[in-house]
Short mmCIF file of C-alpha atoms in Angstrom, two decimals:
data_model
loop_
_atom_site.label_atom_id
_atom_site.label_comp_id
_atom_site.label_asym_id
_atom_site.label_seq_id
_atom_site.Cartn_x
_atom_site.Cartn_y
_atom_site.Cartn_z
CA MET A 51 101.45 87.64 153.29
CA SER A 52 97.62 86.92 153.02
CA ILE A 53 96.71 83.34 152.02
CA HIS A 54 95.37 84.32 148.64
CA ARG A 55 98.60 85.92 147.82
CA LEU A 56 100.61 82.87 148.91
CA LEU A 57 98.44 80.41 146.86
CA PHE A 58 98.52 83.12 143.86
CA ILE A 59 102.04 83.02 144.02
CA ILE A 60 102.42 78.96 144.15
CA ILE A 61 99.98 78.40 141.34
CA LEU A 62 101.82 81.34 139.16
CA PHE A 63 105.12 79.45 139.64
CA LEU A 64 103.74 76.17 138.53
CA PHE A 65 102.04 77.90 135.50
CA SER A 66 105.24 79.57 134.73
CA CYS A 67 106.98 76.29 134.67
CA GLU A 68 104.61 74.62 132.55
CA LYS A 69 104.88 77.49 129.93
CA GLN A 70 108.66 77.39 129.62
CA ASP A 71 108.31 73.83 128.29
CA VAL A 72 105.52 74.95 125.45
CA PHE A 73 107.57 76.73 123.43
CA SER A 74 110.82 78.92 123.25
CA ILE A 75 110.64 82.42 121.27
CA ILE A 76 114.03 83.98 120.26
CA ASP A 77 113.84 87.80 119.61
CA GLN A 78 114.75 88.37 115.93
CA GLY A 79 115.54 92.08 116.89
CA TYR A 80 113.82 93.65 113.81
CA LEU A 81 111.28 95.77 115.47
CA PRO A 82 111.68 98.26 118.47
CA LYS A 83 111.19 96.20 121.83
CA ILE A 84 109.02 97.60 124.71
CA GLU A 85 109.39 95.76 128.09
CA ILE A 86 106.81 95.96 130.48
CA THR A 87 107.53 95.22 134.21
CA ILE A 88 104.50 94.97 136.72
CA ASP A 89 103.70 92.96 139.87
CA ASP A 90 102.51 89.69 138.52
CA TYR A 91 100.03 89.70 141.40
CA HIS A 92 98.32 93.13 139.31
CA LEU A 93 98.16 90.97 136.33
CA TRP A 94 96.83 87.51 137.20
CA SER A 95 95.42 87.13 140.69
CA PRO A 96 91.61 86.63 140.69
CA ASP A 97 90.78 89.57 142.98
CA SER A 98 92.67 92.45 141.46
CA GLY A 99 94.42 91.08 138.36
CA LEU A 100 94.42 93.41 135.28
CA TYR A 101 94.65 90.45 132.66
CA VAL A 102 91.95 87.80 134.20
CA ILE A 103 88.06 87.38 134.24
CA GLY A 104 88.65 87.06 138.08
CA ILE A 105 86.11 87.95 140.69
CA ASN A 106 85.90 91.53 140.92
CA GLY A 107 84.97 92.09 137.32
CA ALA A 108 82.93 94.79 135.14
CA GLU A 109 80.23 94.18 132.09
CA MET A 110 81.44 95.60 128.96
CA CYS A 111 82.00 92.97 126.19
CA GLY A 112 81.83 89.41 126.64
CA PRO A 113 81.95 88.04 130.19
CA ILE A 114 82.02 90.49 133.41
CA ALA A 115 85.65 90.29 134.01
CA ASN A 116 88.51 92.37 135.95
CA TYR A 117 89.96 93.26 132.49
CA ASN A 118 86.72 95.57 131.98
CA GLN A 119 87.70 97.35 135.01
CA ASN A 120 89.13 100.87 134.74
CA TRP A 121 92.18 99.75 137.28
CA GLU A 122 95.48 101.49 136.83
CA PHE A 123 98.58 99.52 138.45
CA PRO A 124 102.09 101.07 139.17
CA ALA A 125 104.60 99.35 136.43
CA SER A 126 107.69 100.21 134.42
CA ILE A 127 108.62 100.61 130.72
CA LYS A 128 111.56 100.41 128.71
CA TYR A 129 111.94 101.40 125.19
CA ILE A 130 114.60 99.64 123.16
CA GLU A 131 115.70 100.15 119.62
CA ASN A 132 118.89 98.67 117.87
CA ASN A 133 120.00 97.38 121.40
CA SER A 134 120.16 100.62 123.10
CA THR A 135 117.29 101.79 125.54
CA LEU A 136 115.78 105.21 124.05
CA PHE A 137 113.65 105.65 127.62
CA ASP A 138 113.06 104.01 130.68
CA GLU A 139 110.13 105.39 132.73
CA LYS A 140 108.15 104.28 135.80
CA ILE A 141 104.35 104.51 134.81
CA GLY A 142 100.90 103.42 135.20
CA LEU A 143 99.35 100.45 133.29
CA LYS A 144 95.88 100.15 132.41
CA ILE A 145 93.89 97.60 129.96
CA LYS A 146 92.57 99.58 127.12
CA GLY A 147 89.94 99.00 124.22
CA TYR A 148 86.26 98.10 123.86
CA CYS A 149 85.21 94.78 122.71
CA SER A 150 89.10 93.99 121.76
CA ARG A 151 89.43 93.43 125.68
CA ILE A 152 88.03 90.01 125.22
CA LYS A 153 91.33 89.05 122.84
CA PRO A 154 94.01 86.86 124.43
CA MET A 155 96.62 89.64 123.70
CA LYS A 156 95.22 93.02 125.32
CA SER A 157 95.83 96.43 124.41
CA PHE A 158 97.64 98.77 127.13
CA GLY A 159 97.38 102.28 128.31
CA LEU A 160 100.51 103.80 129.48
CA TYR A 161 100.09 106.74 131.87
CA PHE A 162 102.92 108.85 132.98
CA ARG A 163 102.36 110.55 136.05
CA GLY A 164 104.37 112.26 139.21
CA GLU A 165 103.23 109.89 141.46
CA TYR A 166 105.14 107.00 139.64
CA GLY A 167 107.98 109.10 138.37
CA ASN A 168 108.49 111.60 135.74
CA PRO A 169 104.92 113.33 135.12
CA ILE A 170 105.96 113.76 131.39
CA LEU A 171 107.77 111.43 128.92
CA ASN A 172 110.07 113.86 127.08
CA TYR A 173 111.06 111.81 124.28
CA PRO A 174 110.29 112.05 120.26
CA VAL A 175 108.49 108.64 120.44
CA PHE A 176 107.31 109.02 116.51
CA LYS A 177 109.92 110.31 114.37
CA ASN A 178 107.34 111.87 111.81
CA LEU A 179 105.85 114.06 114.20
CA ASN A 180 107.21 117.55 115.35
CA VAL A 181 106.16 116.43 119.05
CA SER A 182 108.42 115.38 121.66
CA SER A 183 106.30 115.25 125.00
CA TYR A 184 103.70 112.68 126.11
CA LYS A 185 101.40 111.80 128.98
CA ARG A 186 99.86 109.13 127.49
CA LEU A 187 100.66 106.28 125.02
CA PHE A 188 98.53 103.28 123.80
CA LEU A 189 100.06 99.90 123.14
CA ARG A 190 97.25 98.65 120.67
CA ASN A 191 96.56 95.01 119.73
CA ALA A 192 95.14 95.84 116.24
CA GLY A 193 91.36 95.69 117.87
CA SER A 194 89.05 93.53 115.86
CA ASP A 195 92.11 93.05 113.47
CA PHE A 196 94.07 91.11 116.09
CA GLY A 197 94.68 87.68 114.27
CA TYR A 198 94.16 89.00 110.71
CA THR A 199 96.23 91.47 109.11
CA HIS A 200 97.26 93.32 112.13
CA ILE A 201 97.85 96.52 110.15
CA LYS A 202 94.57 97.54 108.86
CA ASP A 203 94.29 100.59 111.32
CA ILE A 204 97.86 101.82 110.72
CA SER A 205 97.79 101.21 107.31
CA VAL A 206 94.61 103.68 106.67
CA VAL A 207 96.70 106.08 108.76
CA SER A 208 99.57 105.73 106.42
CA ILE A 209 97.54 106.45 103.41
CA VAL A 210 95.51 109.44 104.23
CA LYS A 211 97.85 111.11 106.98
CA ASP A 212 99.61 113.44 104.36
CA TYR A 213 96.64 114.33 102.93
CA ALA A 214 93.39 114.67 105.37
CA ASN A 215 92.72 117.48 107.28
CA PHE A 216 91.69 115.91 110.48
CA GLU A 217 93.49 114.40 113.30
CA TYR A 218 94.85 110.98 113.64
CA GLN A 219 97.16 108.75 115.79
CA GLU A 220 100.48 108.05 114.87
CA TYR A 221 102.26 104.59 115.04
CA ASN A 222 105.07 102.72 115.64
CA GLN A 223 105.14 99.11 115.19
CA CYS A 224 106.72 97.14 117.84
CA VAL A 225 107.60 93.72 119.91
CA VAL A 226 106.45 93.75 123.58
CA TYR A 227 107.84 91.78 126.72
CA LEU A 228 105.52 91.60 129.61
CA ASN A 229 107.58 90.55 132.73
CA ASN A 230 110.19 89.05 130.47
CA GLU A 231 107.89 87.06 128.24
CA TYR A 232 107.41 87.65 124.73
CA TRP A 233 104.01 89.11 124.46
CA GLY A 234 103.64 89.72 120.66
CA ILE A 235 103.17 92.66 117.98
CA TYR A 236 101.70 95.82 118.89
CA ASN A 237 101.05 98.88 117.70
CA LEU A 238 102.46 102.07 119.51
CA ARG A 239 100.22 104.84 118.94
CA GLU A 240 99.40 108.16 120.46
CA MET A 241 96.03 108.44 122.72
CA ILE A 242 93.30 110.86 122.03
CA THR A 243 92.83 112.86 125.38
CA PRO A 244 93.13 116.71 125.76
CA HIS A 245 96.91 116.18 126.29
CA TYR A 246 96.98 115.24 122.78
CA PHE A 247 95.84 118.76 121.71
CA GLN A 248 98.22 120.51 124.42
CA TYR A 249 101.19 119.00 122.92
CA HIS A 250 100.29 118.97 119.29
CA PHE A 251 98.91 122.85 119.17
CA GLY A 252 99.80 124.11 122.51
CA ILE A 253 96.42 124.25 123.75
CA PRO A 254 96.04 123.89 127.40
CA LYS A 255 94.05 120.87 128.18
CA ASP A 256 91.46 122.34 130.16
CA ASN A 257 90.23 124.28 127.45
CA ILE A 258 89.39 121.17 125.18
CA ASP A 259 85.90 120.29 124.21
CA LEU A 260 86.08 116.73 123.10
CA LEU A 261 83.00 114.97 121.90
CA GLU A 262 82.29 111.88 120.92
CA GLY A 263 79.22 109.36 119.87
CA SER A 264 76.08 110.80 117.68
CA GLU A 265 76.56 114.06 115.92
CA LEU A 266 72.92 114.63 117.01
CA THR A 267 73.02 113.66 120.85
CA PRO A 268 76.85 113.63 121.49
CA ILE A 269 78.65 112.79 124.95
CA ALA A 270 81.60 115.02 126.27
CA ASP A 271 84.69 112.71 126.64
CA ASP A 272 86.11 115.91 128.13
CA GLY A 273 84.72 119.55 128.62
CA SER A 274 81.21 120.42 127.60
CA ILE A 275 78.76 119.61 124.77
CA ASP A 276 77.13 123.03 125.16
CA ASP A 277 78.89 125.10 122.25
CA TYR A 278 78.26 122.10 119.82
CA ILE A 279 74.58 121.76 121.14
CA ASN A 280 73.99 125.37 120.85
CA ASN A 281 75.73 126.83 117.75
CA VAL A 282 75.53 123.45 115.33
CA VAL A 283 72.48 120.99 116.25
CA SER A 284 69.81 123.71 117.48
CA PHE A 285 70.72 126.11 114.81
CA ILE A 286 70.37 123.15 111.98
CA GLN A 287 67.22 122.38 113.44
CA THR A 288 65.59 125.73 113.03
CA HIS A 289 67.73 126.79 109.68
CA ASP A 290 67.78 125.29 106.38
CA LEU A 291 71.45 125.09 105.18
CA SER A 292 70.44 125.46 101.45
CA ASN A 293 70.36 129.11 102.37
CA ASP A 294 73.92 130.41 101.85
CA ASN A 295 73.77 132.61 104.69
CA HIS A 296 72.72 129.69 106.81
CA TYR A 297 75.33 127.68 105.71
CA GLU A 298 78.04 130.42 106.52
CA HIS A 299 77.09 130.25 109.96
CA ILE A 300 77.75 126.54 110.19
CA ALA A 301 81.12 126.75 108.34
CA ASN A 302 82.25 129.32 110.68
CA THR A 303 81.30 126.99 113.58
CA ILE A 304 82.83 123.77 112.35
CA ASP A 305 86.00 123.02 110.04
CA VAL A 306 84.08 122.12 106.90
CA ASN A 307 87.20 120.74 105.15
CA SER A 308 87.93 118.64 108.09
CA TYR A 309 84.52 116.90 108.16
CA ILE A 310 84.49 116.15 104.28
CA ASP A 311 88.11 114.45 104.79
CA TYR A 312 86.74 112.37 107.71
CA ILE A 313 83.41 111.49 105.64
CA ILE A 314 85.51 110.70 102.58
CA VAL A 315 87.94 108.41 104.28
CA ASN A 316 85.26 106.48 106.50
CA THR A 317 82.87 106.12 103.59
CA TYR A 318 85.50 105.07 101.06
CA ILE A 319 87.22 102.28 103.16
CA GLY A 320 83.89 100.97 103.84
CA ASN A 321 83.90 101.34 107.82
CA TRP A 322 81.55 99.09 108.97
CA ASP A 323 81.79 99.96 112.45
CA TRP A 324 81.06 103.72 112.06
CA PRO A 325 79.12 106.03 112.05
CA HIS A 326 77.05 104.71 115.23
CA ARG A 327 80.29 105.01 116.73
CA ASN A 328 83.97 105.42 116.90
CA ILE A 329 83.36 109.23 116.25
CA LYS A 330 85.28 112.12 117.97
CA TRP A 331 85.54 115.91 117.26
CA TRP A 332 87.31 118.63 119.45
CA ARG A 333 87.53 122.42 119.52
CA ASP A 334 89.37 124.87 121.93
CA ARG A 335 86.38 126.53 123.61
CA THR A 336 88.50 129.71 124.52
CA ASN A 337 89.24 130.68 121.06
CA ASP A 338 86.17 132.47 119.15
CA ASN A 339 87.95 131.35 116.01
CA SER A 340 88.39 127.72 116.66
CA LYS A 341 86.04 125.36 114.72
CA TRP A 342 85.21 122.06 115.45
CA ARG A 343 87.36 119.42 113.81
CA TRP A 344 87.53 115.46 113.55
CA ILE A 345 89.71 112.95 114.73
CA LEU A 346 90.10 109.67 112.38
CA PHE A 347 90.21 106.42 114.87
CA ASP A 348 89.53 102.64 115.06
CA THR A 349 89.19 102.01 111.52
CA ASP A 350 89.73 98.28 111.78
CA ALA A 351 86.56 97.40 110.23
CA GLY A 352 87.11 99.00 106.91
CA PHE A 353 88.89 97.38 103.85
CA ASN A 354 86.94 94.24 104.02
CA LEU A 355 86.93 92.60 100.66
CA LYS A 356 83.38 90.95 101.52
CA ARG A 357 82.01 94.46 101.91
CA VAL A 358 83.48 96.13 98.90
CA GLU A 359 80.16 96.83 97.01
CA ASN A 360 78.63 98.42 100.05
CA VAL A 361 78.39 102.03 99.85
CA TRP A 362 76.80 104.37 102.22
CA ILE A 363 77.04 108.29 102.17
CA GLY A 364 74.21 109.46 104.19
CA ASP A 365 71.54 110.42 102.33
CA LEU A 366 73.62 111.28 99.34
CA PHE A 367 73.99 107.47 98.21
CA GLY A 368 73.61 103.92 99.20
CA ASP A 369 72.00 101.82 101.84
CA ALA A 370 72.26 102.44 105.37
CA SER A 371 71.02 98.74 106.02
CA ALA A 372 74.42 97.43 105.21
CA PHE A 373 76.07 99.38 108.06
CA HIS A 374 75.34 100.02 111.49
CA ASN A 375 73.33 103.26 112.14
CA ASP A 376 71.32 105.49 114.44
CA ASP A 377 69.35 108.41 114.67
CA GLY A 378 72.63 110.67 114.86
CA SER A 379 74.37 108.94 111.54
CA PHE A 380 75.24 111.53 109.29
CA TYR A 381 73.08 114.37 110.70
CA LEU A 382 75.69 117.06 109.99
CA PHE A 383 76.31 115.57 106.66
CA ASN A 384 72.73 115.07 105.80
CA HIS A 385 71.72 118.72 106.30
CA LEU A 386 75.13 120.19 104.53
CA ILE A 387 74.39 118.27 101.33
CA LYS A 388 71.43 120.60 101.03
CA ASN A 389 73.52 123.32 99.99
CA ARG A 390 74.80 123.26 96.53
CA GLY A 391 78.11 124.93 97.15
CA PHE A 392 79.09 122.08 100.07
CA LYS A 393 77.95 119.39 97.82
CA GLN A 394 80.25 120.35 95.05
CA LEU A 395 82.90 120.93 97.49
CA PHE A 396 82.59 117.27 98.79
CA LEU A 397 82.36 115.62 95.47
CA ASN A 398 85.25 117.29 93.69
CA GLN A 399 87.39 116.64 97.12
CA TYR A 400 86.16 112.82 97.15
CA LEU A 401 87.14 112.44 93.16
CA TYR A 402 90.72 114.17 94.48
CA TYR A 403 90.97 111.15 97.14
CA ILE A 404 90.17 108.34 94.41
CA GLU A 405 92.53 109.81 92.23
CA HIS A 406 95.55 110.44 94.37
CA VAL A 407 95.20 109.29 98.06
CA PHE A 408 93.72 105.87 97.15
CA SER A 409 95.57 105.25 93.78
CA GLN A 410 96.25 101.71 93.82
CA ASP A 411 100.06 101.66 93.60
CA ARG A 412 100.26 104.23 96.30
CA VAL A 413 97.87 101.97 98.42
CA ARG A 414 99.78 98.71 97.47
CA SER A 415 103.01 100.10 98.17
CA LEU A 416 102.20 101.57 101.90
CA ILE A 417 100.15 98.45 103.02
CA LYS A 418 103.41 96.32 101.67
CA MET A 419 105.64 98.64 103.64
CA ASN A 420 103.71 97.86 106.60
CA MET A 421 103.69 94.44 106.22
CA ALA A 422 107.27 94.20 105.71
CA THR A 423 107.93 95.65 108.67
CA ILE A 424 106.58 92.94 110.77
CA SER A 425 106.79 89.99 108.41
CA PRO A 426 110.33 88.77 109.95
CA GLU A 427 108.79 88.87 113.26
CA TYR A 428 105.31 87.05 112.47
CA ASP A 429 106.56 83.62 112.89
CA ASN A 430 107.25 84.33 116.92
CA PHE A 431 103.96 86.38 116.76
CA ARG A 432 102.04 83.04 115.35
CA MET A 433 104.03 80.83 117.91
CA LYS A 434 102.49 82.84 120.89
CA TRP A 435 99.09 83.25 120.14
CA ASN A 436 98.31 80.65 117.29
CA VAL A 437 96.97 83.13 114.70
CA LEU A 438 97.00 82.55 111.11
CA SER A 439 99.73 80.76 109.29
CA LYS A 440 102.06 83.24 107.29
CA SER A 441 100.49 82.25 103.86
CA ASP A 442 97.19 82.95 105.17
CA TRP A 443 98.29 86.41 106.73
CA GLU A 444 99.75 87.62 103.72
CA ASN A 445 96.85 86.39 101.97
CA GLU A 446 94.35 88.63 104.42
CA ILE A 447 96.74 91.50 103.32
CA ASP A 448 96.48 90.83 99.66
CA ASN A 449 92.50 91.14 100.19
CA MET A 450 93.22 94.57 101.69
CA ILE A 451 95.02 95.57 98.33
CA THR A 452 92.21 93.68 96.57
CA PHE A 453 89.71 95.75 97.99
CA ASN A 454 91.48 99.34 97.31
CA GLN A 455 91.68 98.07 93.52
CA GLN A 456 87.88 97.02 93.04
CA ARG A 457 86.73 100.20 95.40
CA VAL A 458 88.61 102.66 93.45
CA TYR A 459 86.45 101.67 90.31
CA ILE A 460 83.17 101.48 92.31
CA MET A 461 83.73 104.84 93.91
CA GLU A 462 84.92 106.69 90.63
CA LYS A 463 81.69 105.70 89.01
CA ILE A 464 79.40 106.59 91.88
CA ILE A 465 81.38 110.35 92.57
CA ASN A 466 81.21 111.09 88.80
CA GLN A 467 77.51 110.12 88.56
CA LEU A 468 76.91 112.34 91.61
CA ILE A 469 79.08 115.08 90.25
CA ASP A 470 76.96 114.90 86.60
CA GLU A 471 73.50 115.11 88.73
CA ASN A 472 75.02 118.30 90.59
CA ASN A 473 75.92 119.99 87.61
#
């Protein structure tokens, strides 16, 4: 045993003894439980600990830290619900997220690989989906919403998923134990990788083009940008989409309804951390009939009551200075709205969302449902991470509901005005 590992074990022992005197958390048993087991050295050691600043760090957000590295170490995971173990698997464990890595409670990526055990998890993790195989899962710490409502991103999903024509990450609310220590309330999510499309749509993962970033200058998360650049960006740069024939070319290349729904949701919720980032879209490059479709993710910066009056819908309406933006922000949209038929379709669909998807009673009910699911566990979560008091947490969630109550009227007035102007 190396001297570094021996010193680490001694320090860890003293640290664990001290922690046991601070508080005692009793599992309430209301939520599904995920138990992660991993060598403590892979979590806490200065040279290779996933969870610490350490001495071998990478740069991302905040300090240069080990937790910014793309390291993966062997671990095991057990999923328990109603005192029954639903699956018990060997996995690879990573720290995930972008700036949320600096949070004390970090997100985890769960990777099922043959080198650890079963190469695929065969279990219907999310009861609302007709999917029973997974290569990747994501234990999310609620991102920038950690320490606030803890339900913002999943609530947006619950509000739009039965209506929206785009892909999204399903969720389960659960508690996590890390090496037998209570680690808090997490959102178990699907992970957007080529495997997602393989198990949702039966498309081989090697056939997927998955793009991200700017609509004007995207990068390939997987696959290639060539089809998008050649058939979308280059075409738009040389053709006026007010011409119906030119518009039809684009409509045969991108799923217009998917794009419309995607723009509506992000602009309605006032997603301040968009459209300069948090954009992904995909297609099956081996299928000539496959169109580019959009993926909703990371909406933690929406439903912010302080920004309820901030509206930006590209060149159609609003003030870009109230949001992060770059040269590619709304690039497609600003060309598509030159076509009268697209603009009419977009505005009518927006009004439908306002009246049905974001109706006040419906949104209140869905947000309260997600709140009620974790409410019995919240005191434990607060005890662990010293987040908001329960009353302040409830107030933050009420602010989400208030945002929607006000936003409905704000957006209804704007969209009706635009519809009148377009007639």
